[in-house]
Amino acid sequence: MKHRFSPPVRRAAALACLLGLLGLTGCALGPLAPPADASAAPSANSEPAAQGDEPPSMAGGFAGYSPSVSGTAWAAQSGRISVAAPADAPGNLNWEIFRSPGKALTQYEYTRVDGRDAVLAVSKASAGLLRQRFRVEPQQLGQVRFSWRVPQTIAGARVGASNNDDAPVRVVMAFEGDRSKLSTKTALISELSRLLVNEELPYATLAYVWSNVDAPGTVVHNARTDRIRSIVLESGEQRLNQWLEYERDIRADYIKAFGEPPGALISIALLTDSDSMQGAVRAWYGPLQVVPAP
């Protein structure tokens, strides 16, 4: 007798097989690129992500536009900033939730704190991105501006490590590039990403992060794939419980991290995660702006 399995079960089985072959059991794939098929991209009428504590799910990928962030004062100040596409343009007010397969979902919601418009991120052994997708060509790459306030670090976490890669705050950018340069292992991980969430692993992912132990300025390579690299902006507990402001040169930081010029920037996201250490953490993010070069 033949057994017919549902798509989620088939995806889970494929995931288990491929993770075993790659030695990646237990890994989180991290941020992903837009679907190769434009018809698979979300529409403005897509259902919003549900709010409240969410259980783990194998159904990763686009989980709707966040109703607690999209259209808020924070959203009106965030996203791609330019004369052609001002921050408060209708499309720029939508911020989507990206669910990591098999992970509970970090909650993001608009709030006012310390007189600022902010997004509160609450992670309870969870992960998931608050993301906006757009395209900035390499020659137009300029600055990224953001701020965060972190009340606590995550004990035992280590950015980029195989089994404890958690962080209270990350700003994550995905880039296009020459995919023929990808290693066989990374190409297989990218195929796994397509299978699970209908999105490829980006050619390169660059994150700004708060680390427990790595010195500010350190470039940390992800243990699973060298196409995810992080630049440490803060370390330890010395600067907790205060708003910290940043303005970074996207091109310069990409070259520092990857040793080559960047391709097009295709998304930017917030990520607060504590799924590896199975703990709880919260943090606040100020408006997140990508300012193209003149």
mmCIF file of C-alpha atoms in Angstrom:
data_model
loop_
_atom_site.group_PDB
_atom_site.id
_atom_site.type_symbol
_atom_site.label_atom_id
_atom_site.label_comp_id
_atom_site.label_asym_id
_atom_site.label_seq_id
_atom_site.Cartn_x
_atom_site.Cartn_y
_atom_site.Cartn_z
ATOM 1 C CA MET A 1 0.000 0.000 0.000
ATOM 2 C CA LYS A 2 1.370 3.419 -0.956
ATOM 3 C CA HIS A 3 1.246 6.241 1.556
ATOM 4 C CA ARG A 4 0.416 9.742 0.380
ATOM 5 C CA PHE A 5 2.021 12.439 2.457
ATOM 6 C CA SER A 6 0.968 16.056 2.654
ATOM 7 C CA PRO A 7 3.294 18.752 1.235
ATOM 8 C CA PRO A 8 4.453 19.841 4.733
ATOM 9 C CA VAL A 9 5.365 16.240 5.582
ATOM 10 C CA ARG A 10 7.199 15.805 2.271
ATOM 11 C CA ARG A 11 9.092 19.045 2.881
ATOM 12 C CA ALA A 12 9.987 17.953 6.404
ATOM 13 C CA ALA A 13 11.263 14.598 5.120
ATOM 14 C CA ALA A 14 13.340 16.288 2.418
ATOM 15 C CA LEU A 15 14.663 18.720 4.983
ATOM 16 C CA ALA A 16 15.763 15.920 7.303
ATOM 17 C CA CYS A 17 17.507 14.058 4.467
ATOM 18 C CA LEU A 18 19.313 17.069 3.056
ATOM 19 C CA LEU A 19 20.315 18.451 6.457
ATOM 20 C CA GLY A 20 21.769 15.062 7.292
ATOM 21 C CA LEU A 21 23.779 14.988 4.081
ATOM 22 C CA LEU A 22 25.102 18.473 4.686
ATOM 23 C CA GLY A 23 25.728 18.044 8.392
ATOM 24 C CA LEU A 24 23.344 20.901 9.099
ATOM 25 C CA THR A 25 20.863 19.250 11.446
ATOM 26 C CA GLY A 26 19.329 21.849 13.713
ATOM 27 C CA CYS A 27 20.473 24.869 11.728
ATOM 28 C CA ALA A 28 18.394 27.936 10.971
ATOM 29 C CA LEU A 29 18.753 29.063 7.380
ATOM 30 C CA GLY A 30 18.523 32.727 8.208
ATOM 31 C CA PRO A 31 17.353 35.464 5.844
ATOM 32 C CA LEU A 32 16.390 34.521 2.330
ATOM 33 C CA ALA A 33 16.154 36.240 -1.019
ATOM 34 C CA PRO A 34 12.983 37.115 -2.951
ATOM 35 C CA PRO A 35 11.445 34.292 -4.989
ATOM 36 C CA ALA A 36 12.996 33.682 -8.393
ATOM 37 C CA ASP A 37 9.483 33.598 -9.832
ATOM 38 C CA ALA A 38 8.052 37.096 -9.487
ATOM 39 C CA SER A 39 4.542 35.654 -9.497
ATOM 40 C CA ALA A 40 5.339 34.013 -6.154
ATOM 41 C CA ALA A 41 6.059 37.345 -4.458
ATOM 42 C CA PRO A 42 3.460 38.563 -1.925
ATOM 43 C CA SER A 43 0.772 40.980 -3.001
ATOM 44 C CA ALA A 44 -0.584 43.969 -1.144
ATOM 45 C CA ASN A 45 -3.668 41.858 -0.365
ATOM 46 C CA SER A 46 -1.737 39.073 1.358
ATOM 47 C CA GLU A 47 -3.058 38.059 4.745
ATOM 48 C CA PRO A 48 -1.231 39.624 7.716
ATOM 49 C CA ALA A 49 0.839 37.560 10.066
ATOM 50 C CA ALA A 50 -1.014 36.455 13.169
ATOM 51 C CA GLN A 51 -0.018 38.099 16.422
ATOM 52 C CA GLY A 52 0.647 36.628 19.836
ATOM 53 C CA ASP A 53 2.861 33.675 20.777
ATOM 54 C CA GLU A 54 3.109 31.314 17.824
ATOM 55 C CA PRO A 55 4.118 27.624 17.970
ATOM 56 C CA PRO A 56 6.944 26.233 15.849
ATOM 57 C CA SER A 57 5.951 25.442 12.268
ATOM 58 C CA MET A 58 7.575 23.700 9.313
ATOM 59 C CA ALA A 59 5.740 26.185 7.080
ATOM 60 C CA GLY A 60 8.547 28.696 6.719
ATOM 61 C CA GLY A 61 8.729 31.709 4.450
ATOM 62 C CA PHE A 62 6.516 34.733 3.872
ATOM 63 C CA ALA A 63 3.924 34.817 6.683
ATOM 64 C CA GLY A 64 2.048 37.977 5.747
ATOM 65 C CA TYR A 65 2.513 41.676 6.321
ATOM 66 C CA SER A 66 2.830 42.610 9.973
ATOM 67 C CA PRO A 67 -0.384 44.397 11.020
ATOM 68 C CA SER A 68 1.322 45.775 14.121
ATOM 69 C CA VAL A 69 4.168 47.454 12.178
ATOM 70 C CA SER A 70 2.963 48.137 8.614
ATOM 71 C CA GLY A 71 1.468 51.607 8.193
ATOM 72 C CA THR A 72 2.743 52.904 11.541
ATOM 73 C CA ALA A 73 4.788 56.032 12.240
ATOM 74 C CA TRP A 74 7.861 53.785 12.450
ATOM 75 C CA ALA A 75 7.127 52.366 8.991
ATOM 76 C CA ALA A 76 6.647 55.884 7.607
ATOM 77 C CA GLN A 77 10.208 56.727 8.681
ATOM 78 C CA SER A 78 11.795 53.448 7.582
ATOM 79 C CA GLY A 79 12.696 51.572 4.421
ATOM 80 C CA ARG A 80 14.350 52.906 1.290
ATOM 81 C CA ILE A 81 14.715 56.686 1.439
ATOM 82 C CA SER A 82 15.057 58.598 -1.844
ATOM 83 C CA VAL A 83 13.422 61.311 -3.889
ATOM 84 C CA ALA A 84 11.887 58.693 -6.192
ATOM 85 C CA ALA A 85 10.626 56.498 -3.338
ATOM 86 C CA PRO A 86 10.084 58.489 -0.132
ATOM 87 C CA ALA A 87 9.748 56.567 3.125
ATOM 88 C CA ASP A 88 6.009 57.201 3.360
ATOM 89 C CA ALA A 89 5.212 55.963 -0.174
ATOM 90 C CA PRO A 90 2.399 53.370 0.066
ATOM 91 C CA GLY A 91 4.567 50.370 -0.793
ATOM 92 C CA ASN A 92 7.188 51.333 1.771
ATOM 93 C CA LEU A 93 4.674 51.204 4.630
ATOM 94 C CA ASN A 94 4.414 47.408 4.368
ATOM 95 C CA TRP A 95 6.773 45.278 6.450
ATOM 96 C CA GLU A 96 6.514 41.524 6.151
ATOM 97 C CA ILE A 97 7.133 38.639 8.502
ATOM 98 C CA PHE A 98 9.479 35.883 7.365
ATOM 99 C CA ARG A 99 9.147 32.683 9.382
ATOM 100 C CA SER A 100 12.135 30.368 9.851
ATOM 101 C CA PRO A 101 11.084 26.744 9.194
ATOM 102 C CA GLY A 102 10.576 24.759 12.384
ATOM 103 C CA LYS A 103 10.923 27.838 14.624
ATOM 104 C CA ALA A 104 8.502 29.715 16.826
ATOM 105 C CA LEU A 105 7.961 33.261 15.561
ATOM 106 C CA THR A 106 9.535 36.329 17.181
ATOM 107 C CA GLN A 107 6.913 39.041 17.692
ATOM 108 C CA TYR A 108 7.448 42.570 16.375
ATOM 109 C CA GLU A 109 5.122 45.464 17.165
ATOM 110 C CA TYR A 110 5.094 49.231 16.907
ATOM 111 C CA THR A 111 5.444 51.169 20.153
ATOM 112 C CA ARG A 112 6.478 54.523 21.560
ATOM 113 C CA VAL A 113 9.348 54.388 24.033
ATOM 114 C CA ASP A 114 11.502 57.196 25.428
ATOM 115 C CA GLY A 115 9.635 59.604 23.162
ATOM 116 C CA ARG A 116 10.633 57.651 20.056
ATOM 117 C CA ASP A 117 8.800 55.667 17.406
ATOM 118 C CA ALA A 118 10.147 52.140 17.721
ATOM 119 C CA VAL A 119 9.569 48.469 17.057
ATOM 120 C CA LEU A 120 9.579 46.204 20.096
ATOM 121 C CA ALA A 121 10.944 42.727 19.347
ATOM 122 C CA VAL A 122 10.101 39.930 21.784
ATOM 123 C CA SER A 123 11.739 36.532 21.327
ATOM 124 C CA LYS A 124 10.713 33.525 23.399
ATOM 125 C CA ALA A 125 12.902 30.697 22.115
ATOM 126 C CA SER A 126 11.969 32.037 18.675
ATOM 127 C CA ALA A 127 13.301 33.527 15.452
ATOM 128 C CA GLY A 128 11.943 35.221 12.307
ATOM 129 C CA LEU A 129 12.536 38.401 10.358
ATOM 130 C CA LEU A 130 10.672 41.674 10.082
ATOM 131 C CA ARG A 131 11.626 42.415 6.487
ATOM 132 C CA GLN A 132 11.137 44.784 3.590
ATOM 133 C CA ARG A 133 12.070 43.862 0.030
ATOM 134 C CA PHE A 134 13.165 46.335 -2.625
ATOM 135 C CA ARG A 135 16.091 46.755 -4.987
ATOM 136 C CA VAL A 136 19.010 49.180 -4.812
ATOM 137 C CA GLU A 137 21.550 48.775 -7.616
ATOM 138 C CA PRO A 138 25.253 48.511 -6.680
ATOM 139 C CA GLN A 139 26.109 51.991 -7.971
ATOM 140 C CA GLN A 140 23.324 53.484 -5.836
ATOM 141 C CA LEU A 141 24.361 51.919 -2.528
ATOM 142 C CA GLY A 142 24.841 54.567 0.138
ATOM 143 C CA GLN A 143 24.192 54.556 3.888
ATOM 144 C CA VAL A 144 22.093 52.527 6.279
ATOM 145 C CA ARG A 145 20.877 54.350 9.402
ATOM 146 C CA PHE A 146 19.382 52.673 12.445
ATOM 147 C CA SER A 147 19.307 52.612 16.220
ATOM 148 C CA TRP A 148 18.562 50.070 18.917
ATOM 149 C CA ARG A 149 18.157 49.754 22.662
ATOM 150 C CA VAL A 150 19.090 46.452 24.288
ATOM 151 C CA PRO A 151 18.205 45.754 27.941
ATOM 152 C CA GLN A 152 19.966 42.380 28.159
ATOM 153 C CA THR A 153 22.229 39.975 26.312
ATOM 154 C CA ILE A 154 21.635 36.242 25.859
ATOM 155 C CA ALA A 155 23.745 34.110 28.179
ATOM 156 C CA GLY A 156 25.806 31.524 26.316
ATOM 157 C CA ALA A 157 25.034 32.859 22.837
ATOM 158 C CA ARG A 158 27.803 33.124 20.249
ATOM 159 C CA VAL A 159 27.233 34.931 16.946
ATOM 160 C CA GLY A 160 27.862 32.682 13.941
ATOM 161 C CA ALA A 161 28.308 29.474 15.937
ATOM 162 C CA SER A 162 26.731 26.169 14.912
ATOM 163 C CA ASN A 163 24.521 25.568 17.917
ATOM 164 C CA ASN A 164 24.172 28.844 19.864
ATOM 165 C CA ASP A 165 23.899 31.570 17.218
ATOM 166 C CA ASP A 166 21.483 33.948 18.980
ATOM 167 C CA ALA A 167 21.568 37.731 19.327
ATOM 168 C CA PRO A 168 19.316 40.340 20.940
ATOM 169 C CA VAL A 169 19.505 42.589 17.855
ATOM 170 C CA ARG A 170 20.552 42.255 14.235
ATOM 171 C CA VAL A 171 20.052 44.408 11.157
ATOM 172 C CA VAL A 172 20.245 42.062 8.172
ATOM 173 C CA MET A 173 20.823 42.928 4.494
ATOM 174 C CA ALA A 174 20.598 40.485 1.545
ATOM 175 C CA PHE A 175 22.474 40.975 -1.735
ATOM 176 C CA GLU A 176 22.533 39.556 -5.244
ATOM 177 C CA GLY A 177 25.748 38.356 -6.842
ATOM 178 C CA ASP A 178 27.347 35.863 -9.219
ATOM 179 C CA ARG A 179 25.782 32.598 -8.057
ATOM 180 C CA SER A 180 28.254 30.553 -10.117
ATOM 181 C CA LYS A 181 30.780 31.376 -7.365
ATOM 182 C CA LEU A 182 28.762 29.563 -4.702
ATOM 183 C CA SER A 183 30.303 26.426 -3.231
ATOM 184 C CA THR A 184 28.579 23.086 -3.750
ATOM 185 C CA LYS A 185 27.492 23.040 -0.120
ATOM 186 C CA THR A 186 26.009 26.545 -0.307
ATOM 187 C CA ALA A 187 24.266 25.717 -3.593
ATOM 188 C CA LEU A 188 22.647 22.708 -1.893
ATOM 189 C CA ILE A 189 21.556 24.859 1.049
ATOM 190 C CA SER A 190 20.060 27.300 -1.450
ATOM 191 C CA GLU A 191 18.083 24.467 -3.050
ATOM 192 C CA LEU A 192 16.889 23.447 0.396
ATOM 193 C CA SER A 193 15.733 27.015 0.956
ATOM 194 C CA ARG A 194 13.781 26.942 -2.291
ATOM 195 C CA LEU A 195 12.178 23.651 -1.281
ATOM 196 C CA LEU A 196 11.093 24.880 2.146
ATOM 197 C CA VAL A 197 10.086 28.486 1.535
ATOM 198 C CA ASN A 198 10.124 29.074 -2.252
ATOM 199 C CA GLU A 199 13.087 31.422 -1.868
ATOM 200 C CA GLU A 200 16.762 31.002 -2.617
ATOM 201 C CA LEU A 201 19.484 31.692 -0.128
ATOM 202 C CA PRO A 202 20.846 35.118 -1.082
ATOM 203 C CA TYR A 203 24.218 35.303 -2.764
ATOM 204 C CA ALA A 204 25.417 37.155 0.332
ATOM 205 C CA THR A 205 23.895 38.221 3.638
ATOM 206 C CA LEU A 206 25.491 40.924 5.791
ATOM 207 C CA ALA A 207 24.316 41.601 9.335
ATOM 208 C CA TYR A 208 25.119 44.181 11.980
ATOM 209 C CA VAL A 209 24.936 42.528 15.373
ATOM 210 C CA TRP A 210 25.402 42.762 19.145
ATOM 211 C CA SER A 211 27.773 40.022 20.314
ATOM 212 C CA ASN A 212 28.518 38.638 23.753
ATOM 213 C CA VAL A 213 32.253 38.252 23.239
ATOM 214 C CA ASP A 214 33.480 39.465 19.820
ATOM 215 C CA ALA A 215 35.112 42.890 19.768
ATOM 216 C CA PRO A 216 33.375 45.728 17.888
ATOM 217 C CA GLY A 217 34.554 45.777 14.289
ATOM 218 C CA THR A 218 35.054 42.007 14.128
ATOM 219 C CA VAL A 219 33.725 40.222 11.033
ATOM 220 C CA VAL A 220 32.161 36.913 12.082
ATOM 221 C CA HIS A 221 31.645 34.142 9.514
ATOM 222 C CA ASN A 222 28.645 31.882 9.976
ATOM 223 C CA ALA A 223 29.677 28.318 10.804
ATOM 224 C CA ARG A 224 27.103 26.835 8.401
ATOM 225 C CA THR A 225 27.793 28.904 5.281
ATOM 226 C CA ASP A 226 30.387 31.529 4.421
ATOM 227 C CA ARG A 227 27.720 33.538 2.577
ATOM 228 C CA ILE A 228 26.379 34.874 5.886
ATOM 229 C CA ARG A 229 28.756 37.261 7.659
ATOM 230 C CA SER A 230 28.237 39.681 10.536
ATOM 231 C CA ILE A 231 29.945 42.881 11.586
ATOM 232 C CA VAL A 232 29.946 43.303 15.359
ATOM 233 C CA LEU A 233 28.896 46.796 16.442
ATOM 234 C CA GLU A 234 28.542 46.205 20.191
ATOM 235 C CA SER A 235 29.903 43.612 22.583
ATOM 236 C CA GLY A 236 29.172 42.558 26.130
ATOM 237 C CA GLU A 237 27.066 44.528 28.597
ATOM 238 C CA GLN A 238 28.812 47.891 28.810
ATOM 239 C CA ARG A 239 26.285 49.784 26.656
ATOM 240 C CA LEU A 240 23.028 48.132 27.644
ATOM 241 C CA ASN A 241 19.837 50.099 28.378
ATOM 242 C CA GLN A 242 20.620 53.087 26.163
ATOM 243 C CA TRP A 243 19.729 54.166 22.653
ATOM 244 C CA LEU A 244 22.676 53.680 20.300
ATOM 245 C CA GLU A 245 22.697 55.336 16.871
ATOM 246 C CA TYR A 246 24.528 54.107 13.756
ATOM 247 C CA GLU A 247 25.189 55.282 10.212
ATOM 248 C CA ARG A 248 27.100 52.756 8.143
ATOM 249 C CA ASP A 249 28.536 52.803 4.622
ATOM 250 C CA ILE A 250 26.934 49.756 2.981
ATOM 251 C CA ARG A 251 29.504 49.344 0.215
ATOM 252 C CA ALA A 252 32.517 49.727 2.518
ATOM 253 C CA ASP A 253 31.127 47.295 5.070
ATOM 254 C CA TYR A 254 30.270 44.722 2.400
ATOM 255 C CA ILE A 255 33.811 44.890 0.999
ATOM 256 C CA LYS A 256 35.212 44.569 4.524
ATOM 257 C CA ALA A 257 33.097 41.478 5.165
ATOM 258 C CA PHE A 258 33.285 39.704 1.795
ATOM 259 C CA GLY A 259 36.400 41.110 0.106
ATOM 260 C CA GLU A 260 34.594 42.045 -3.113
ATOM 261 C CA PRO A 261 32.219 44.782 -4.323
ATOM 262 C CA PRO A 262 28.529 44.213 -3.532
ATOM 263 C CA GLY A 263 25.754 43.341 -5.926
ATOM 264 C CA ALA A 264 22.279 44.825 -5.675
ATOM 265 C CA LEU A 265 20.735 45.144 -2.215
ATOM 266 C CA ILE A 266 17.430 43.232 -2.307
ATOM 267 C CA SER A 267 16.112 43.338 1.260
ATOM 268 C CA ILE A 268 16.693 44.648 4.748
ATOM 269 C CA ALA A 269 15.354 43.193 7.972
ATOM 270 C CA LEU A 270 15.360 43.144 11.757
ATOM 271 C CA LEU A 271 16.112 39.911 13.588
ATOM 272 C CA THR A 272 15.929 39.234 17.315
ATOM 273 C CA ASP A 273 16.352 35.524 18.019
ATOM 274 C CA SER A 274 16.791 33.243 21.033
ATOM 275 C CA ASP A 275 15.776 29.899 19.536
ATOM 276 C CA SER A 276 19.196 28.249 19.867
ATOM 277 C CA MET A 277 19.550 28.931 23.594
ATOM 278 C CA GLN A 278 15.799 28.473 24.189
ATOM 279 C CA GLY A 279 15.681 31.683 26.208
ATOM 280 C CA ALA A 280 13.764 34.943 26.156
ATOM 281 C CA VAL A 281 14.953 38.403 25.151
ATOM 282 C CA ARG A 282 13.488 41.708 24.026
ATOM 283 C CA ALA A 283 14.880 44.824 22.354
ATOM 284 C CA TRP A 284 13.752 48.020 20.651
ATOM 285 C CA TYR A 285 14.676 49.260 17.176
ATOM 286 C CA GLY A 286 14.395 52.845 15.972
ATOM 287 C CA PRO A 287 13.524 53.630 12.316
ATOM 288 C CA LEU A 288 15.604 51.689 9.805
ATOM 289 C CA GLN A 289 16.590 53.662 6.721
ATOM 290 C CA VAL A 290 18.483 52.796 3.529
ATOM 291 C CA VAL A 291 19.714 56.016 1.929
ATOM 292 C CA PRO A 292 20.944 55.501 -1.677
ATOM 293 C CA ALA A 293 23.987 57.377 -2.898
ATOM 294 C CA PRO A 294 23.200 60.631 -4.799
#
